[in-house]
XYZ file of C-alpha atoms in Angstrom:
567
model
C -45.173 -27.825 -14.403
C -46.110 -25.406 -11.669
C -49.815 -24.937 -10.281
C -51.437 -22.081 -8.536
C -54.720 -21.604 -7.297
C -55.116 -17.894 -6.488
C -53.794 -15.200 -8.715
C -55.536 -11.839 -7.969
C -53.800 -9.955 -10.663
C -53.427 -11.570 -14.189
C -50.182 -9.710 -14.474
C -49.066 -12.529 -12.040
C -49.807 -15.105 -14.670
C -46.219 -14.178 -16.124
C -44.884 -16.018 -12.841
C -45.823 -19.017 -13.246
C -42.358 -20.221 -13.448
C -40.741 -23.691 -13.266
C -38.177 -24.735 -10.727
C -39.459 -22.259 -8.224
C -39.597 -24.071 -4.434
C -36.799 -26.333 -5.754
C -35.464 -26.921 -1.975
C -38.851 -29.076 -1.741
C -37.832 -31.128 -4.641
C -34.380 -31.482 -3.076
C -35.960 -32.311 0.176
C -38.667 -35.002 -1.265
C -37.401 -35.757 -4.757
C -40.907 -36.410 -5.283
C -43.195 -33.242 -5.621
C -43.195 -29.545 -4.877
C -45.567 -27.911 -2.182
C -46.629 -24.631 -3.659
C -47.775 -21.544 -1.626
C -48.674 -17.975 -2.426
C -49.125 -15.014 -0.165
C -51.568 -12.610 -1.276
C -51.293 -13.711 -4.663
C -47.497 -13.584 -4.779
C -45.249 -16.287 -5.796
C -41.847 -16.396 -3.950
C -38.432 -16.622 -5.545
C -36.380 -19.591 -4.680
C -32.780 -19.927 -3.394
C -31.684 -23.471 -3.988
C -28.334 -22.531 -2.407
C -29.628 -21.770 0.919
C -33.094 -23.531 0.689
C -35.352 -20.803 1.297
C -38.008 -18.728 -0.227
C -37.968 -14.604 -0.816
C -41.696 -13.199 -1.116
C -41.765 -9.525 -2.265
C -44.337 -7.504 -0.367
C -45.384 -3.784 -0.134
C -42.941 -1.929 2.296
C -45.796 -0.764 4.529
C -46.555 -4.432 5.227
C -43.011 -5.579 6.706
C -43.845 -4.748 10.257
C -46.973 -6.198 10.395
C -47.695 -8.723 7.592
C -51.358 -9.923 7.049
C -51.925 -11.892 3.774
C -54.027 -14.301 2.074
C -52.140 -17.754 2.034
C -53.059 -20.473 -0.426
C -51.137 -23.726 -0.949
C -51.816 -26.882 -3.295
C -50.400 -30.176 -3.662
C -52.487 -32.523 -1.523
C -49.681 -34.919 -0.775
C -48.683 -32.128 1.836
C -50.270 -32.209 5.065
C -49.764 -30.428 8.516
C -48.149 -27.499 6.617
C -47.292 -24.779 9.377
C -45.874 -21.247 8.709
C -44.243 -19.593 11.939
C -45.445 -22.493 13.812
C -48.922 -21.709 12.994
C -51.421 -24.138 10.886
C -51.687 -22.612 7.658
C -55.143 -20.707 7.151
C -56.867 -19.047 4.075
C -55.675 -15.705 6.145
C -52.679 -15.436 8.291
C -51.364 -12.486 10.407
C -47.202 -13.160 10.184
C -46.611 -9.618 12.177
C -43.162 -8.199 11.956
C -41.036 -10.054 9.109
C -38.448 -6.865 8.565
C -34.645 -6.719 8.760
C -34.427 -10.432 7.317
C -36.768 -12.359 9.855
C -37.007 -15.904 8.714
C -40.349 -17.441 9.218
C -40.217 -21.394 8.881
C -42.485 -23.264 6.376
C -43.188 -27.025 7.873
C -44.903 -29.929 6.758
C -45.171 -33.521 5.810
C -44.974 -35.116 2.434
C -46.535 -38.710 2.752
C -45.449 -38.464 6.393
C -42.024 -37.327 5.816
C -41.021 -34.049 7.564
C -39.589 -31.242 5.598
C -38.583 -27.637 6.169
C -38.086 -24.491 4.211
C -36.805 -20.934 5.390
C -39.290 -17.956 4.096
C -38.132 -14.514 4.190
C -39.436 -11.161 2.805
C -38.255 -8.257 1.034
C -39.790 -4.773 -0.112
C -37.257 -4.146 -2.946
C -38.060 -5.237 -6.299
C -36.733 -8.485 -7.504
C -35.435 -9.462 -10.652
C -34.743 -13.276 -11.767
C -32.790 -14.437 -14.842
C -33.420 -17.666 -16.072
C -31.069 -19.105 -18.392
C -30.296 -22.602 -19.689
C -26.816 -21.837 -21.116
C -23.663 -20.313 -19.555
C -23.080 -16.504 -19.437
C -20.677 -14.908 -21.594
C -19.350 -11.750 -23.066
C -21.823 -11.951 -26.033
C -25.537 -11.514 -25.723
C -27.235 -14.964 -25.320
C -30.955 -16.070 -24.754
C -32.708 -15.780 -21.300
C -35.924 -14.928 -19.668
C -36.135 -12.165 -17.122
C -38.703 -11.721 -14.183
C -39.382 -8.582 -12.499
C -41.717 -8.123 -9.518
C -42.225 -4.927 -7.787
C -43.404 -4.551 -4.079
C -46.557 -3.000 -5.672
C -47.066 -6.322 -7.881
C -50.316 -4.571 -9.750
C -48.123 -1.756 -11.137
C -45.526 -4.053 -12.491
C -44.848 -7.724 -12.707
C -43.366 -8.875 -15.867
C -41.715 -11.773 -17.488
C -39.984 -11.380 -20.746
C -37.547 -13.158 -23.329
C -34.117 -11.104 -23.396
C -30.683 -11.091 -24.501
C -28.132 -10.881 -21.644
C -24.120 -10.844 -21.359
C -21.707 -10.082 -18.576
C -20.309 -6.697 -18.848
C -17.458 -4.558 -17.273
C -13.851 -3.824 -17.664
C -11.762 -5.058 -14.499
C -14.864 -6.446 -12.988
C -15.544 -8.567 -15.802
C -12.694 -11.234 -15.270
C -13.069 -15.025 -14.668
C -11.989 -14.889 -11.138
C -14.634 -12.494 -10.248
C -17.837 -13.779 -8.728
C -20.569 -11.198 -8.228
C -20.895 -10.004 -11.877
C -22.332 -7.251 -13.669
C -25.062 -7.855 -16.418
C -26.551 -6.159 -19.512
C -29.817 -7.495 -20.931
C -32.057 -6.349 -23.651
C -35.835 -7.156 -23.702
C -36.895 -9.062 -26.734
C -40.405 -10.002 -27.892
C -41.516 -13.777 -28.980
C -39.865 -13.052 -32.635
C -36.455 -11.779 -30.958
C -37.166 -8.062 -31.843
C -36.313 -5.144 -29.440
C -39.062 -4.860 -26.715
C -39.326 -1.535 -25.098
C -40.723 -1.458 -21.416
C -40.485 1.190 -18.738
C -38.943 -0.658 -16.010
C -39.673 0.564 -12.265
C -40.552 4.153 -13.262
C -37.830 4.478 -15.584
C -37.255 5.018 -19.335
C -39.398 3.072 -21.969
C -36.673 0.903 -23.334
C -35.244 -2.462 -23.917
C -31.710 -1.923 -22.836
C -30.892 -2.243 -19.071
C -27.753 -2.726 -16.670
C -27.565 -4.586 -13.502
C -24.488 -3.217 -11.574
C -23.130 -5.577 -8.828
C -21.316 -2.890 -6.658
C -18.482 -5.585 -6.881
C -15.575 -4.055 -5.291
C -17.735 -1.483 -3.134
C -17.920 -2.276 0.518
C -20.782 -0.427 0.918
C -22.419 -1.718 -2.256
C -24.299 1.636 -3.231
C -21.501 4.152 -3.894
C -21.991 3.896 -7.527
C -25.805 4.116 -7.261
C -25.970 7.188 -5.013
C -23.223 8.979 -6.873
C -25.659 8.800 -9.988
C -28.499 10.317 -8.104
C -26.520 12.988 -6.933
C -25.149 13.918 -10.378
C -28.788 13.894 -11.597
C -29.965 16.066 -8.747
C -27.464 19.077 -9.198
C -25.705 18.629 -12.822
C -26.171 21.623 -15.319
C -28.173 20.585 -18.447
C -26.063 20.181 -21.577
C -25.750 22.758 -23.937
C -28.487 21.690 -26.505
C -31.144 20.982 -23.774
C -33.468 23.752 -25.251
C -33.783 21.698 -28.347
C -34.161 18.263 -26.380
C -36.010 19.232 -23.005
C -36.474 15.415 -22.346
C -32.474 14.645 -22.721
C -30.925 13.086 -19.512
C -27.281 13.754 -18.976
C -26.974 10.864 -16.756
C -28.808 7.618 -15.657
C -31.502 6.781 -13.062
C -31.024 3.886 -11.116
C -33.164 1.535 -8.852
C -32.087 -0.951 -6.056
C -33.268 -4.496 -6.730
C -32.207 -7.736 -5.403
C -31.178 -10.398 -8.075
C -31.675 -14.072 -8.596
C -29.877 -16.209 -11.340
C -30.996 -19.708 -11.847
C -32.855 -20.113 -8.397
C -29.396 -18.606 -6.947
C -29.775 -15.592 -4.574
C -26.922 -13.208 -6.125
C -27.734 -10.132 -3.990
C -28.214 -6.576 -3.946
C -27.977 -4.844 -7.307
C -28.754 -1.295 -8.892
C -30.913 -1.725 -12.106
C -29.542 1.118 -14.297
C -30.435 3.046 -17.352
C -27.303 3.037 -19.916
C -25.919 6.208 -20.884
C -26.814 6.104 -24.789
C -27.853 7.991 -27.757
C -31.418 7.744 -26.704
C -30.765 8.776 -22.971
C -29.051 12.187 -24.116
C -31.386 12.456 -27.125
C -28.363 12.728 -29.523
C -29.455 12.944 -33.311
C -29.586 9.798 -35.120
C -27.392 8.509 -38.058
C -28.987 9.417 -41.221
C -27.346 9.624 -44.469
C -24.065 10.497 -42.414
C -23.091 10.847 -38.747
C -24.865 13.576 -36.962
C -24.992 12.711 -33.091
C -22.047 10.781 -31.730
C -21.053 9.288 -28.249
C -17.594 7.935 -27.152
C -16.659 6.306 -23.821
C -13.035 6.930 -22.503
C -12.206 3.315 -21.010
C -8.273 3.571 -20.685
C -5.776 6.433 -20.102
C -4.794 6.532 -23.854
C -5.029 10.227 -24.623
C -8.090 10.357 -22.887
C -7.039 13.159 -20.270
C -6.560 15.605 -23.333
C -3.018 16.150 -22.663
C -1.469 14.496 -26.017
C -2.932 15.352 -29.433
C -4.213 12.647 -31.665
C -2.459 12.333 -35.096
C -4.439 9.710 -36.896
C -7.633 7.903 -36.390
C -10.174 5.587 -38.053
C -13.652 5.707 -38.375
C -14.219 2.251 -39.379
C -12.471 1.038 -35.821
C -14.498 0.390 -32.549
C -11.890 2.457 -30.634
C -9.457 5.648 -30.990
C -6.651 5.055 -28.637
C -8.612 5.185 -25.119
C -11.757 6.104 -26.521
C -14.482 3.588 -27.591
C -17.032 4.251 -30.089
C -20.421 3.925 -28.417
C -22.582 5.502 -31.158
C -22.801 5.048 -33.894
C -20.805 1.759 -33.423
C -19.041 0.796 -36.680
C -20.598 -2.242 -38.030
C -23.628 -2.085 -35.714
C -25.448 1.253 -36.125
C -23.699 2.365 -39.399
C -20.495 1.358 -41.570
C -18.337 3.925 -39.950
C -18.633 6.073 -36.921
C -16.893 9.709 -36.664
C -14.078 10.400 -34.170
C -13.704 14.049 -35.529
C -15.562 16.214 -33.278
C -13.834 14.258 -30.187
C -10.365 14.337 -32.052
C -10.811 18.078 -32.713
C -11.627 18.923 -29.062
C -8.679 16.775 -27.791
C -6.230 18.423 -30.251
C -7.524 22.022 -29.318
C -7.072 21.443 -25.681
C -3.679 19.715 -26.264
C -2.373 22.100 -28.734
C -3.906 25.383 -29.004
C -2.169 28.485 -28.369
C -3.061 30.450 -24.822
C -4.927 33.082 -26.694
C -6.988 30.534 -28.889
C -7.966 28.587 -25.600
C -9.180 31.560 -23.774
C -11.059 32.686 -26.833
C -12.299 29.438 -28.199
C -12.600 26.393 -25.513
C -16.268 27.107 -25.096
C -16.820 26.188 -28.824
C -15.324 22.640 -27.974
C -16.290 21.851 -24.448
C -19.888 22.123 -22.751
C -17.862 23.974 -20.007
C -20.880 24.588 -17.344
C -21.377 20.698 -17.465
C -17.603 20.280 -17.332
C -16.912 22.567 -14.434
C -19.895 20.709 -12.598
C -18.014 17.490 -13.397
C -14.638 18.894 -12.009
C -16.534 19.778 -8.716
C -18.422 16.679 -8.665
C -15.321 14.348 -8.968
C -13.688 16.445 -6.821
C -16.139 15.983 -3.968
C -16.645 12.261 -4.401
C -12.759 11.712 -4.743
C -13.226 9.752 -7.996
C -10.061 8.722 -8.413
C -10.643 6.461 -11.412
C -12.519 9.281 -13.043
C -9.954 12.021 -13.939
C -9.867 11.196 -17.385
C -11.469 7.909 -18.258
C -14.361 6.171 -17.125
C -16.951 8.989 -18.594
C -18.721 9.428 -21.671
C -18.160 12.249 -24.248
C -21.004 13.157 -26.693
C -21.772 15.586 -29.486
C -25.568 16.365 -30.179
C -25.454 17.232 -33.767
C -21.846 17.592 -35.510
C -23.816 19.092 -38.547
C -24.592 22.335 -36.460
C -22.272 22.627 -33.594
C -19.168 20.204 -32.706
C -19.083 20.992 -29.117
C -18.949 17.890 -26.926
C -20.235 17.302 -23.230
C -19.060 15.186 -20.527
C -21.368 12.588 -18.543
C -19.624 10.531 -15.630
C -19.499 6.577 -15.615
C -18.089 3.805 -13.198
C -18.447 5.598 -9.805
C -17.499 2.770 -7.401
C -14.134 3.954 -6.374
C -15.416 7.289 -4.747
C -16.014 8.507 -0.980
C -12.659 6.764 0.177
C -13.178 3.357 -1.670
C -10.417 1.880 -3.554
C -10.771 0.649 -6.972
C -9.347 -2.966 -5.305
C -9.628 -4.147 -2.069
C -6.160 -5.829 -2.011
C -4.094 -2.934 -2.466
C -3.517 -2.127 0.956
C -3.342 1.378 2.588
C -3.731 4.220 -0.422
C -3.298 7.756 0.615
C -5.210 8.620 -2.737
C -8.332 7.327 -0.690
C -7.816 9.861 2.116
C -10.134 12.778 2.412
C -7.639 15.291 1.819
C -6.142 13.702 -1.256
C -5.645 16.136 -4.026
C -6.828 15.067 -7.508
C -4.827 18.159 -8.966
C -6.709 18.626 -12.512
C -9.419 16.897 -13.997
C -8.003 16.312 -17.211
C -6.057 19.229 -19.266
C -9.193 21.132 -19.669
C -9.422 22.013 -16.106
C -5.475 22.643 -15.736
C -5.534 25.148 -19.023
C -8.651 26.572 -17.784
C -7.236 27.148 -14.474
C -3.838 28.577 -15.688
C -5.323 30.766 -18.484
C -8.510 31.694 -17.810
C -7.846 32.289 -13.892
C -9.793 34.585 -11.959
C -13.073 33.934 -14.115
C -12.621 30.142 -14.065
C -11.669 29.924 -10.361
C -14.427 32.302 -9.639
C -16.950 29.963 -11.350
C -16.011 26.915 -9.519
C -15.860 28.675 -6.216
C -19.405 30.166 -6.556
C -20.781 26.937 -8.163
C -19.285 25.166 -5.050
C -20.476 27.784 -2.613
C -24.282 27.423 -4.170
C -24.004 23.673 -3.777
C -22.533 23.596 -0.397
C -25.357 25.328 1.021
C -27.658 22.797 -0.558
C -27.365 19.560 -1.887
C -23.478 19.479 -0.889
C -24.395 20.406 2.776
C -22.812 17.618 4.943
C -26.183 16.577 6.374
C -27.553 16.183 2.899
C -25.047 14.128 1.828
C -24.631 11.870 4.772
C -28.171 11.421 4.446
C -28.193 10.130 1.133
C -26.211 7.195 2.650
C -28.225 6.876 5.408
C -31.480 6.549 3.533
C -30.084 4.001 1.503
C -28.853 1.952 4.572
C -32.131 1.993 6.130
C -33.558 0.926 3.074
C -31.721 -2.310 2.866
C -31.633 -2.669 6.420
C -35.378 -2.668 6.926
C -36.083 -4.896 3.989
C -33.389 -7.358 4.823
C -31.289 -6.916 2.017
C -28.583 -5.908 4.170
C -28.410 -9.495 5.863
C -28.815 -11.356 2.793
C -25.943 -9.359 0.964
C -23.716 -9.518 3.954
C -24.268 -13.446 4.428
C -23.853 -13.888 0.480
C -20.621 -12.145 0.104
C -18.852 -11.337 2.944
C -15.188 -12.088 2.702
C -15.356 -12.897 -1.083
C -12.437 -12.781 -3.306
C -14.352 -9.816 -4.919
C -13.871 -7.804 -1.624
C -10.024 -8.955 -1.161
C -11.310 -11.276 1.658
C -12.643 -8.451 3.796
C -15.752 -8.624 6.008
C -19.009 -6.734 4.706
C -20.087 -4.462 7.728
C -22.562 -1.951 6.495
C -22.943 -0.115 9.723
C -19.230 0.102 9.936
C -18.889 1.335 6.367
C -21.577 3.895 6.866
C -19.735 5.319 9.839
C -16.582 5.706 7.925
C -18.515 7.211 4.805
C -19.833 9.814 7.010
C -16.399 10.452 8.624
C -14.767 10.630 5.356
C -17.321 13.058 4.074
C -16.953 15.609 7.024
C -13.100 15.500 6.548
C -13.480 15.813 2.620
C -15.583 18.919 2.951
C -13.538 20.838 5.421
C -10.530 19.980 2.604
C -12.746 21.349 -0.195
C -13.876 24.187 1.628
C -10.506 25.342 1.676
C -9.706 24.495 -1.870
C -12.825 26.443 -3.084
C -12.618 29.338 -0.373
C -16.008 28.571 1.158
C -16.837 29.781 4.604
C -20.453 30.555 5.029
C -20.173 32.147 8.429
C -17.902 34.785 6.994
C -20.264 35.694 3.801
C -22.472 38.386 3.955
C -24.571 40.193 1.247
C -23.287 44.061 0.607
C -25.587 46.805 -0.286
C -24.835 48.139 -3.897
C -23.793 51.497 -2.626
C -20.962 50.400 -0.493
C -19.197 48.360 -3.404
C -16.700 51.196 -4.315
C -15.708 52.524 -1.034
C -12.558 50.405 -0.632
C -10.376 48.111 -2.642
C -11.792 44.395 -3.466
C -9.894 41.349 -4.181
C -10.869 38.249 -5.719
C -10.650 34.847 -4.215
C -7.206 34.677 -5.973
C -5.947 37.711 -4.394
C -6.160 40.259 -7.590
C -7.336 43.520 -6.876
C -10.063 45.094 -8.661
C -11.861 48.262 -8.635
C -15.474 47.390 -9.847
C -16.463 44.024 -8.722
C -19.343 42.253 -10.373
C -21.343 39.455 -8.709
C -19.428 36.660 -7.016
C -17.330 36.100 -3.889
C -14.822 38.599 -2.908
C -12.330 39.555 -0.014
C -13.222 43.105 1.168
C -11.992 44.535 4.365
C -10.475 41.099 5.613
C -13.713 39.358 5.231
C -15.243 37.288 2.207
C -18.415 38.820 0.626
C -21.117 37.637 -1.537
C -22.657 40.105 -3.997
C -25.752 38.698 -5.522
C -26.316 38.992 -9.326
C -28.893 41.505 -10.590
C -32.216 39.708 -10.480
């Protein structure tokens, strides 16, 4: 068992875990040297024979900490060439700097690499192999500010994912659920996110920047419209919050991960099953019927799937005896088979169009090649009152020029001028049948975002910020050493600096392409006084002549003009 002589915060008692510092065990085969810095215990990587300490971000450039060691068999311990004292100044330990811990055990020389991070660290301890079913484990989490959150909890864990969850894949995705000593669900708020038991660990497995999915989810939450029922559920979140972490599994460093909230009933605040289905949710996991082009003629509410849709809530046999696909099927069939007049008059009764329009613009912005029908969630809040369904994006790795696999060779669909055409048949029929109104809505929404969150500096800045974060704390170096040239990446080298530059170049060209697609030219847009509106002919961006323009963007005297809506 492990012993510790100094624990400043009782929350660290949960970190008295076995098998840390195993590198010393391997070196001596006798006993473990134990050390804490500022009351913090390290995480051990048995593959590289190194320790990783979690410290506050502000300390990385000038680390000054209490150092405590135990085990009197060890003598002559030095850290960074300095004799270990009660208090030590280690200086700049940012960007993956390695400090050597040296000493003698009964006269035998031993050494160990010590590194530091300011990202939260999660460790999974598991006695059995991982499978696609939930099996027991322990979850340990330490945040840089240890006093705010350091936990150890029993949990259930499994591998997750579709194409990423194959036997030949190495950096795997996980889904874990916290449980108490009796095996019952244990809700905890992790790293400032929601209080819940269910959490996802996303590996960014095929992403050469590792954080495309992470950054895309942050962007969606920052700009997307609230779902149609938000007034009834102001705490609903149509997306997921994410946090960067570093992961260890059974004393092996596994790299940079994104800790994510799941997209589920609780996140969207859908009505619970009670004496029948009210709220419901489905995930589009394959291309079968999910783009809304083909009507669904039959379905089985006792089945976990309906063509390319998977029931996520309620799940037959789990949350209830049956689910209910009817609101989803009704929406698919309406889009696929309604008359033109019916579509024009009633599409808003089936689809949450403000959110869907944001989704169309979003997927076009990021070039979501794997998100034009599948890899999204559809949800209904309470089908007993309103059968309208709303959309939520998911699985956003194949974006910003990244292909869904790294061994496909050159693909034109990853280029910044790639035309995604239509984001499902909802987009296509809206474009064909709603014409001027639908196109104007997209153009105006794009213009508003282009001047703010979709500004090139803003978008590029998101990637730069996350690059700087993992560079400063050393995760960039560790991730590169761990996974570069892995078969998950098609043998490609992880080069974050080069990938960051490529993404910025891609974004510049993508915005140029979308500015043309959505007729955006900020330098030519001016606000026009009300009295001048009727002097000459006005045209929509689609070239339709009108007599009385309302708010929006129009062509007037050869220039784009923006008419503000009435306050």
